[in-house]
Amino acid sequence: MSAISPTAQAVGYVHSRTPVKASAIQKISRWYVNWRTRRQLAQLPDFMLKDIGVSRSDAEKEARKHFWKE
């Protein structure tokens, strides 16, 4: 037996909330990745930046971006 009422199931309430939650979790997860990788990029020494083809000024510019920016 389901704990969700048949009325809630019929109007799609249950199914419409799940994608919203998943979308929010994905967005927050993406923001965390942006924050973490930009912080790591800013901490790389110049020789490592050179290895990946990124200048110090480009790395600093990327690191200054807000976490919600792509």
mmCIF file of C-alpha atoms in Angstrom, residues 3-65:
data_model
loop_
_atom_site.group_PDB
_atom_site.id
_atom_site.type_symbol
_atom_site.label_atom_id
_atom_site.label_comp_id
_atom_site.label_asym_id
_atom_site.label_seq_id
_atom_site.Cartn_x
_atom_site.Cartn_y
_atom_site.Cartn_z
ATOM 1 C CA ALA A 3 1.566 6.206 1.769
ATOM 2 C CA ILE A 4 0.686 8.741 -0.928
ATOM 3 C CA SER A 5 -2.968 9.471 -1.492
ATOM 4 C CA PRO A 6 -4.545 8.498 -4.828
ATOM 5 C CA THR A 7 -5.515 12.145 -5.339
ATOM 6 C CA ALA A 8 -1.906 13.285 -5.028
ATOM 7 C CA GLN A 9 -0.827 10.587 -7.472
ATOM 8 C CA ALA A 10 -3.618 11.482 -9.896
ATOM 9 C CA VAL A 11 -2.673 15.140 -10.133
ATOM 10 C CA GLY A 12 0.987 14.294 -10.574
ATOM 11 C CA TYR A 13 2.129 15.972 -7.354
ATOM 12 C CA VAL A 14 4.496 13.151 -6.495
ATOM 13 C CA HIS A 15 6.149 13.059 -9.891
ATOM 14 C CA SER A 16 6.433 16.817 -10.324
ATOM 15 C CA ARG A 17 8.395 17.251 -7.081
ATOM 16 C CA THR A 18 11.041 14.632 -7.744
ATOM 17 C CA PRO A 19 12.582 16.280 -10.838
ATOM 18 C CA VAL A 20 12.678 19.626 -9.029
ATOM 19 C CA LYS A 21 14.604 18.110 -6.146
ATOM 20 C CA ALA A 22 16.939 16.295 -8.516
ATOM 21 C CA SER A 23 17.497 19.470 -10.501
ATOM 22 C CA ALA A 24 18.290 21.443 -7.354
ATOM 23 C CA ILE A 25 20.717 18.789 -6.158
ATOM 24 C CA GLN A 26 22.426 18.736 -9.570
ATOM 25 C CA LYS A 27 22.737 22.515 -9.569
ATOM 26 C CA ILE A 28 24.213 22.649 -6.068
ATOM 27 C CA SER A 29 26.560 19.823 -6.954
ATOM 28 C CA ARG A 30 27.719 21.711 -10.074
ATOM 29 C CA TRP A 31 28.267 24.864 -8.022
ATOM 30 C CA TYR A 32 30.428 22.906 -5.571
ATOM 31 C CA VAL A 33 32.518 21.485 -8.414
ATOM 32 C CA ASN A 34 32.953 24.993 -9.853
ATOM 33 C CA TRP A 35 34.057 26.380 -6.487
ATOM 34 C CA ARG A 36 36.432 23.500 -5.749
ATOM 35 C CA THR A 37 38.127 23.331 -9.152
ATOM 36 C CA ARG A 38 38.559 27.103 -9.386
ATOM 37 C CA ARG A 39 40.168 27.145 -5.962
ATOM 38 C CA GLN A 40 42.485 24.318 -7.001
ATOM 39 C CA LEU A 41 43.364 26.040 -10.267
ATOM 40 C CA ALA A 42 44.342 29.206 -8.403
ATOM 41 C CA GLN A 43 46.701 27.196 -6.187
ATOM 42 C CA LEU A 44 48.604 25.510 -9.021
ATOM 43 C CA PRO A 45 52.218 26.569 -9.464
ATOM 44 C CA ASP A 46 53.227 28.257 -12.721
ATOM 45 C CA PHE A 47 54.996 25.188 -14.137
ATOM 46 C CA MET A 48 51.802 23.113 -13.809
ATOM 47 C CA LEU A 49 49.705 25.838 -15.410
ATOM 48 C CA LYS A 50 52.187 25.884 -18.273
ATOM 49 C CA ASP A 51 51.791 22.098 -18.652
ATOM 50 C CA ILE A 52 48.042 22.470 -19.153
ATOM 51 C CA GLY A 53 48.386 25.554 -21.346
ATOM 52 C CA VAL A 54 46.875 28.109 -18.964
ATOM 53 C CA SER A 55 48.513 31.411 -18.107
ATOM 54 C CA ARG A 56 48.624 32.709 -14.540
ATOM 55 C CA SER A 57 46.366 35.622 -15.484
ATOM 56 C CA ASP A 58 43.817 33.257 -17.078
ATOM 57 C CA ALA A 59 43.886 31.042 -13.980
ATOM 58 C CA GLU A 60 43.336 34.037 -11.700
ATOM 59 C CA LYS A 61 40.536 35.330 -13.914
ATOM 60 C CA GLU A 62 38.803 31.940 -13.771
ATOM 61 C CA ALA A 63 39.329 31.688 -10.006
ATOM 62 C CA ARG A 64 37.635 35.075 -9.476
ATOM 63 C CA LYS A 65 34.423 33.911 -11.141
#
